[in-house]
Tab-separated table of C-alpha atoms (C1' of nucleotides) in Angstrom:
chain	number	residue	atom	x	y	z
A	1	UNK	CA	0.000	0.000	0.000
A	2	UNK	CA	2.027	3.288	-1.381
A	3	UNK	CA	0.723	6.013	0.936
A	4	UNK	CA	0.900	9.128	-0.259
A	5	UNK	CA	2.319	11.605	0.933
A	6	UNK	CA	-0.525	13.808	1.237
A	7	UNK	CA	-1.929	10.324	3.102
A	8	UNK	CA	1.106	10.388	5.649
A	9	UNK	CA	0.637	13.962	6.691
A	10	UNK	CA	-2.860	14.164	7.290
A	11	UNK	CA	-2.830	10.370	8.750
A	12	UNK	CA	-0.449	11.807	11.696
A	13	UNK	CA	-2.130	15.287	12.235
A	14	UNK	CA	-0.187	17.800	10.512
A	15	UNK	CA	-1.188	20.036	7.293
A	16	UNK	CA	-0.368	19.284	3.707
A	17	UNK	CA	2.464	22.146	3.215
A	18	UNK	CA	4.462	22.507	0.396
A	19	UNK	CA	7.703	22.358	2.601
A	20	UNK	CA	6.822	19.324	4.308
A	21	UNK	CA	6.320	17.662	0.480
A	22	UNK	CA	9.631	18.383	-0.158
A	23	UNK	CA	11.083	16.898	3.166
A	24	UNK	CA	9.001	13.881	2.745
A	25	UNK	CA	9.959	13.751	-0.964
A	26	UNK	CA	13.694	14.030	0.245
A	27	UNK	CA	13.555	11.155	2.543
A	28	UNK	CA	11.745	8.745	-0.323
A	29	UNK	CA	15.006	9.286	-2.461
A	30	UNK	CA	17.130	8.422	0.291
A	31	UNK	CA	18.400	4.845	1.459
A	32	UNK	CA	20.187	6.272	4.139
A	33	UNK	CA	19.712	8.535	7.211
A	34	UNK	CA	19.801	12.209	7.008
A	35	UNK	CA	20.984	14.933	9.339
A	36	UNK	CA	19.270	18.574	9.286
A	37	UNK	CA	23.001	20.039	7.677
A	38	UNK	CA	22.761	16.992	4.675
A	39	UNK	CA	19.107	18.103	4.205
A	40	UNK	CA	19.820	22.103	4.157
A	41	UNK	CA	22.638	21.880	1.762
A	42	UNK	CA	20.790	19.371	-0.234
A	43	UNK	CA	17.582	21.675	0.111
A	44	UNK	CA	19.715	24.899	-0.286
A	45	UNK	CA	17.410	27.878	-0.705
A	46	UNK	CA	14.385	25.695	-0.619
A	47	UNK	CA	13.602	26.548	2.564
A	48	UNK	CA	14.791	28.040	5.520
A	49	UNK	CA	16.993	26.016	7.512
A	50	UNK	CA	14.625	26.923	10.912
A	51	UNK	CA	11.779	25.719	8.882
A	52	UNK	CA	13.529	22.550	8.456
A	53	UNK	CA	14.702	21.636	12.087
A	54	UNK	CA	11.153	22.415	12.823
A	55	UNK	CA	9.533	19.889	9.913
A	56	UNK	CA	12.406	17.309	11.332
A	57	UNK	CA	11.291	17.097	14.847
A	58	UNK	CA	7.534	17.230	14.203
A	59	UNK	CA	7.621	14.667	12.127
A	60	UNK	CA	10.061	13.020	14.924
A	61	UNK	CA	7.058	13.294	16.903
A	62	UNK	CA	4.383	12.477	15.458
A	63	UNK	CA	6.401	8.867	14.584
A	64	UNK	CA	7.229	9.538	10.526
A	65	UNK	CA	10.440	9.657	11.287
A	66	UNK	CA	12.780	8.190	14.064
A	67	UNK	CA	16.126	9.698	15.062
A	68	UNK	CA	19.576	8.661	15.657
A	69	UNK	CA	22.159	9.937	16.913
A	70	UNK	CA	26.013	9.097	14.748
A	71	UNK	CA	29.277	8.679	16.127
A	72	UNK	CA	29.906	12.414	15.652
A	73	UNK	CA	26.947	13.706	17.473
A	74	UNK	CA	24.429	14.893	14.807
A	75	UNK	CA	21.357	13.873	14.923
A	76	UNK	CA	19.792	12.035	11.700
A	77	UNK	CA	16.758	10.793	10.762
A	78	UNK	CA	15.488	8.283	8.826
A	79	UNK	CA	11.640	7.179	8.286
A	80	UNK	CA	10.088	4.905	10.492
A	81	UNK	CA	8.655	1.171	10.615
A	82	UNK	CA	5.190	0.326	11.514
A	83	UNK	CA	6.362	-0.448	14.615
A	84	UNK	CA	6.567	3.220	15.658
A	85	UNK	CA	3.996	5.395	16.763
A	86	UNK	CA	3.741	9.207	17.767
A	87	UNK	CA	5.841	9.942	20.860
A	88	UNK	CA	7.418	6.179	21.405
A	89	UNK	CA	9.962	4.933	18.829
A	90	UNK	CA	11.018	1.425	18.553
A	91	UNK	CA	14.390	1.159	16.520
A	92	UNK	CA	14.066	-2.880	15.632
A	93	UNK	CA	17.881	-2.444	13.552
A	94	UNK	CA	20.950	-2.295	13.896
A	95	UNK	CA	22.834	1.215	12.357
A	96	UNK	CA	26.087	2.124	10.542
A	97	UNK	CA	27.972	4.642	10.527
A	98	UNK	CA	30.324	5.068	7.886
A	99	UNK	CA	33.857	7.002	8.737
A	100	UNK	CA	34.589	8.090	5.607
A	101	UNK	CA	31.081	9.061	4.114
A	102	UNK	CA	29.506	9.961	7.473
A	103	UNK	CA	26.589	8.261	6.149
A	104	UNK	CA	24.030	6.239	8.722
A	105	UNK	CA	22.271	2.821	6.930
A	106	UNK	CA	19.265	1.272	8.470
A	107	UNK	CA	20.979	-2.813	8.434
A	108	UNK	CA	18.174	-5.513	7.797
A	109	UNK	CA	20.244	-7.363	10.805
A	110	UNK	CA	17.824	-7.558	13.825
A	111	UNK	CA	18.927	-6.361	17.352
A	112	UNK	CA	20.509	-9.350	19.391
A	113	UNK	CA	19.201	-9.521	22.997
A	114	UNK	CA	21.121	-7.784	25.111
A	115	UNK	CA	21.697	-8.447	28.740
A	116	UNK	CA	20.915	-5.821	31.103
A	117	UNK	CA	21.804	-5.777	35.076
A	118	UNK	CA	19.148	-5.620	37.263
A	119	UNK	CA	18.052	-2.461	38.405
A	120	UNK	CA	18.462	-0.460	35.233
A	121	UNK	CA	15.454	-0.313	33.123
A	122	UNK	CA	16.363	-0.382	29.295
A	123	UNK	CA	13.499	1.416	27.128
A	124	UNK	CA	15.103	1.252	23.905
A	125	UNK	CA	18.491	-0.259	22.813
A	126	UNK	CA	20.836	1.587	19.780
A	127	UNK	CA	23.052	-0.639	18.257
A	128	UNK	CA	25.706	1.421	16.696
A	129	UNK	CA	28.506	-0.644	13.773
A	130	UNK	CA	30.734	2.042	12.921
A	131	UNK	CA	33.481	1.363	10.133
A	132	UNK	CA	33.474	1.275	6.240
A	133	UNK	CA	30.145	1.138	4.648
A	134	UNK	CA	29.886	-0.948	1.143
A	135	UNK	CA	30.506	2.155	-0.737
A	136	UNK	CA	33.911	3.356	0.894
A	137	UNK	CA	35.380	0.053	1.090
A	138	UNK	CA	35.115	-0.489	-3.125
A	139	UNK	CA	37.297	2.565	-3.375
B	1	UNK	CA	49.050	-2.966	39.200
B	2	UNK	CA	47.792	0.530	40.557
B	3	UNK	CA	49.828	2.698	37.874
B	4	UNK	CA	50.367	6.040	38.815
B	5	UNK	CA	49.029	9.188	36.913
B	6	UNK	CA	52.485	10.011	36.128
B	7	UNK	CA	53.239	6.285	34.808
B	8	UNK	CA	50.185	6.178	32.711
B	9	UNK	CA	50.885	9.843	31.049
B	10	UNK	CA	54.483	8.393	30.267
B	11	UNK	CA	53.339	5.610	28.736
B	12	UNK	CA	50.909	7.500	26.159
B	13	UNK	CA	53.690	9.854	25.450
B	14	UNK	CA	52.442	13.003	27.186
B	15	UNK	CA	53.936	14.903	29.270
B	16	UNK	CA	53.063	15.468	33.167
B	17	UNK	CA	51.240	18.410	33.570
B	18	UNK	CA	49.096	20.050	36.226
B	19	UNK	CA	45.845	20.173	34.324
B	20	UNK	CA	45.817	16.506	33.165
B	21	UNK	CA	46.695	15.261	36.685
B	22	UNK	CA	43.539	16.836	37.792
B	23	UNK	CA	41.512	15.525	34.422
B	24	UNK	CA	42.865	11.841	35.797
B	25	UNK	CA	42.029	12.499	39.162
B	26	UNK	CA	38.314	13.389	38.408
B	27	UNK	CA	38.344	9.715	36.041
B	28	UNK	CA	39.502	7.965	39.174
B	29	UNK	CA	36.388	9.029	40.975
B	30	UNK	CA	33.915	8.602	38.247
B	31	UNK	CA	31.765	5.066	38.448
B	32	UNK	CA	30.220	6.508	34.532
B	33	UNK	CA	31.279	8.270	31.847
B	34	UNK	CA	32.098	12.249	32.238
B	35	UNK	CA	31.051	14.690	29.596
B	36	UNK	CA	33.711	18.075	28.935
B	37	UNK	CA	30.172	20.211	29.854
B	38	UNK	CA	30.268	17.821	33.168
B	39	UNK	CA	33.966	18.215	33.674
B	40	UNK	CA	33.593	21.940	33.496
B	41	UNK	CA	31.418	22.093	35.737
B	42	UNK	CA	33.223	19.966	38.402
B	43	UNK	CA	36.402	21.938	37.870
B	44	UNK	CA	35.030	25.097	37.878
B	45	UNK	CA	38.021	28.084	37.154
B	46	UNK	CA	40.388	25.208	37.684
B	47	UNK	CA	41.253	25.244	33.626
B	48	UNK	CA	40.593	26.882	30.765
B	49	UNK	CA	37.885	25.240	29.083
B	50	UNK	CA	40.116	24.718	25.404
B	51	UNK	CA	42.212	23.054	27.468
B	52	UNK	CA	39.761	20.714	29.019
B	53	UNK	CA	38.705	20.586	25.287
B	54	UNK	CA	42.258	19.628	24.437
B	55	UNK	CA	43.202	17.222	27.243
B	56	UNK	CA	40.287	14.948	26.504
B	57	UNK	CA	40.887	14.445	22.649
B	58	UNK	CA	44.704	13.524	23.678
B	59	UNK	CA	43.711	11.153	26.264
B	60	UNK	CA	41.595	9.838	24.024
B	61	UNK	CA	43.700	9.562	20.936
B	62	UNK	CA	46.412	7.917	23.059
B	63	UNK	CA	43.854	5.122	24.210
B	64	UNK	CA	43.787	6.777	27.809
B	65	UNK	CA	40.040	7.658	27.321
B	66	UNK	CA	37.057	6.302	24.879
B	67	UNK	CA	34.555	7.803	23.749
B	68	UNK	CA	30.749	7.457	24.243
B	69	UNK	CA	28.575	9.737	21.828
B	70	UNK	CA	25.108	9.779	24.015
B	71	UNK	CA	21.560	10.149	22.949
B	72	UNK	CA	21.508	13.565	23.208
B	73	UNK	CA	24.898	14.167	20.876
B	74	UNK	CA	27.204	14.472	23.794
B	75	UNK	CA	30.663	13.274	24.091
B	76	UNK	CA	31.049	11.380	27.067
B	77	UNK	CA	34.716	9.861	27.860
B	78	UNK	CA	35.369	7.047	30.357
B	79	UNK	CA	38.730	5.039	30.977
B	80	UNK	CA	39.795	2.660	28.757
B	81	UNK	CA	39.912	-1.093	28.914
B	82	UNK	CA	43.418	-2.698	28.613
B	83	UNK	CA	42.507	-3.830	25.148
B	84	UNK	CA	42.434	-0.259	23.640
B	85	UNK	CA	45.488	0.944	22.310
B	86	UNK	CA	46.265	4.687	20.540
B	87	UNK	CA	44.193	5.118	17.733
B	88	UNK	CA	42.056	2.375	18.422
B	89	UNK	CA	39.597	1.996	20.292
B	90	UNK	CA	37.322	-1.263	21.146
B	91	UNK	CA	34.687	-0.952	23.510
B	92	UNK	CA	33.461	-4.538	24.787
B	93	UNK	CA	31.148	-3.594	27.090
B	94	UNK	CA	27.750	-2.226	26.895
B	95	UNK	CA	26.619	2.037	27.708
B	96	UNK	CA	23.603	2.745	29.815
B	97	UNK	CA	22.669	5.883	29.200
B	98	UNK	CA	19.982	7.183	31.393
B	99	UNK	CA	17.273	9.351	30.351
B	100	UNK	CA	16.579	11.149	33.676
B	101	UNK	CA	20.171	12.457	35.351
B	102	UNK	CA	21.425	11.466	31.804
B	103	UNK	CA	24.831	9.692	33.228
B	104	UNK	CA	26.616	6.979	31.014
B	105	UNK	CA	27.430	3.661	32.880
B	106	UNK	CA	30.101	1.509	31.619
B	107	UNK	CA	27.716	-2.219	32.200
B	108	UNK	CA	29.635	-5.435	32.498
B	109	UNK	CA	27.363	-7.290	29.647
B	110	UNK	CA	29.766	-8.051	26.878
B	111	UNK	CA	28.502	-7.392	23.527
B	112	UNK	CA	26.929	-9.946	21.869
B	113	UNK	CA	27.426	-10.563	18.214
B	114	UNK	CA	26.110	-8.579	15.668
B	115	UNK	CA	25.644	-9.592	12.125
B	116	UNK	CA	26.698	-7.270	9.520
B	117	UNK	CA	25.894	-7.525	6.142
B	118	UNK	CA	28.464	-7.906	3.224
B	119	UNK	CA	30.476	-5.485	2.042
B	120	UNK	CA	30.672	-3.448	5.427
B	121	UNK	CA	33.192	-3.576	7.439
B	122	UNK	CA	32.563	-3.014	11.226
B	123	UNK	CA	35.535	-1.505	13.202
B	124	UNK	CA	33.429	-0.888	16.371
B	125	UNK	CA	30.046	-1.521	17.481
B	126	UNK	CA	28.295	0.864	20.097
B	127	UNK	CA	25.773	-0.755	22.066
B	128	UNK	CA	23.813	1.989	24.401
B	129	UNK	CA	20.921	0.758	26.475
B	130	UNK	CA	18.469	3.900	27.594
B	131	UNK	CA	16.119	4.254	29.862
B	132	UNK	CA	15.886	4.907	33.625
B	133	UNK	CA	19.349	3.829	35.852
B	134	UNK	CA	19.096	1.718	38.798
B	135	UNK	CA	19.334	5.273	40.894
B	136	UNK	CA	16.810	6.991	39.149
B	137	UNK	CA	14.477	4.281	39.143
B	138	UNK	CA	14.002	3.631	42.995
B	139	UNK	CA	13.063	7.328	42.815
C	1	DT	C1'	66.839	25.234	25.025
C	2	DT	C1'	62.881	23.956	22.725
C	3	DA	C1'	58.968	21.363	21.731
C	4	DA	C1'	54.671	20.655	24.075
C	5	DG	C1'	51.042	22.597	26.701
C	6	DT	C1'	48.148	26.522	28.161
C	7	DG	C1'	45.027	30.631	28.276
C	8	DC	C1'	42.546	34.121	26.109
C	9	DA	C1'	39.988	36.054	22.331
C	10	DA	C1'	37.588	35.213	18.425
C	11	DA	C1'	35.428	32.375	14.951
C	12	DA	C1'	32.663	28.640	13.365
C	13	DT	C1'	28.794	25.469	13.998
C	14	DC	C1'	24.647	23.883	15.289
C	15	DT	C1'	20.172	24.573	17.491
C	16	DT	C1'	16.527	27.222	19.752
C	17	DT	C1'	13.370	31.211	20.577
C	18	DG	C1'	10.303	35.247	19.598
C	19	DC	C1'	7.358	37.383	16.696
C	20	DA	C1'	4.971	39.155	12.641
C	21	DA	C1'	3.476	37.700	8.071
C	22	DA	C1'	1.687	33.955	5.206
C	23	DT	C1'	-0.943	29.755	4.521
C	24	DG	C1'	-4.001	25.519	5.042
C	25	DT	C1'	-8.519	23.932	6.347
D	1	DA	C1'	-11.890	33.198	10.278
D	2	DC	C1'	-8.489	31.043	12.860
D	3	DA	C1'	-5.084	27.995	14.286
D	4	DT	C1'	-0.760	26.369	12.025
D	5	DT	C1'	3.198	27.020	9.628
D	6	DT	C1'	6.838	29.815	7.934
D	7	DG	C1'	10.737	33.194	7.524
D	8	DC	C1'	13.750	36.340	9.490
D	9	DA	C1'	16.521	38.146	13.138
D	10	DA	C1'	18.631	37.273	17.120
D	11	DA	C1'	20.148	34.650	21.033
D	12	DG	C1'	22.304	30.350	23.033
D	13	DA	C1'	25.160	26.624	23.286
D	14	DT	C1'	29.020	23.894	22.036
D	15	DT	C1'	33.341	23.162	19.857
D	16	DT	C1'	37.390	24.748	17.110
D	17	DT	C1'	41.223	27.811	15.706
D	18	DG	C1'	45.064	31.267	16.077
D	19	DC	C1'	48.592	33.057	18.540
D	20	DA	C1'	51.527	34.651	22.148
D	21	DC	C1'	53.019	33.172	26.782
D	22	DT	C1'	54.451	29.430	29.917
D	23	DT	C1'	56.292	25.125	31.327
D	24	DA	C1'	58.171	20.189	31.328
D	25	DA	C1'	61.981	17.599	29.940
DNA sequence: TTAAGTGCAAAATCTTTGCAAATGT
DNA sequence: ACATTTGCAAAGATTTTGCACTTAA
């Protein structure tokens, strides 16, 4: 089922805008994460980059898209699985993080269990492989 | 083996200094990871803050510190294991990173294996568990 | 002595806030 | 018409850079 995205904005509470069609549009290209900088220089003049960080975490919000955080501290996002809803994100995969390309993947790999002491109440687990993505290791 | 501050700056190749004697000092007390915001803080006019800055990306590209990006983009740093070495860094052990006082604790769960697809080539994997620490949850 | 380390000022980023004008429903 | 969304300006916060002074070896 191909949802439009006319469908996906209305279907989590937020107005059809012209700027949010290009955001959305942005993120159907991509097969990777994308941080607010990647998105403003790939958006450049589009629209303002205020507009933007505000488009990125309403839509963060209201579960389109899910965040993570890379090795270098920037935040990127990347759309979400059905899994998700508005205000509680379930990351089900693993990440990577390439060194040279900065780039973030979404793996197919499914998180292992991980083994947490008593006490300490895990929410959410982010599984981090940092290295050389497929890309940068064919050059 | 308790090695001495001086012994362990030797050994990376720096030299012994006021400031990182008192950067090593505040590791030996820490039971989590330390943030240069959170160092700051808890040496308040005793450095400059460049030089806080400056002593933790030495420490850590010597293999005296690692690194521990949390989920709010922070750069956390915590002692090193005996298996890092300069320039390389493996982290065996799983982060908790806790969403209320926000601390990072270094857990004794060992990673378990992660399966990476083809092609990439995984140099590091960061595993951080969040949610509520054993502290803030009998709150 | 002299290379490494430090402090201060300033720049560069990245992100948030306030508010008036524009836009979707 | 009216609440949302947007753009601009400005403020905050964090981290880096340049350079002259100081210090460890």
């Amino acid at each position: 089922m191909a949802t439009t995205p006319d469908e996906v904005l209305k279907t989590h509470g937020l107005r059809s805008t012209r700027n949010r069609h290009v955001v959305l549009e942005e993120f159907s290209h991509a097969d990777f994460a994308l941080s607010q900088p990647e998105l403003e220089k790939r958006l450049k003049g589009e629209m303002d980059r205020v507009t933007l960080y505000r488009i990125l975490s309403s839509f963060e919000e209201k579960g389109i898209l899910h965040s993570i955080v890379d090795q270098f501290g920037t935040t990127n996002y990347a759309s979400c699985s059905s899994s998700c809803r508005a205000g509680h994100h379930k990351d089900q995969h693993i990440h990577f993080n390439c060194l040279n390309c900065r780039k973030i993947y979404c793996l197919p790999s499914n998180n292992p269990p991980v083994d947490i002491p008593a006490g300490f109440n895990a929410e959410n687990i982010s599984i981090i492989a940092i290295g050389l993505c497929k890309a940068c290791n064919s050059n």
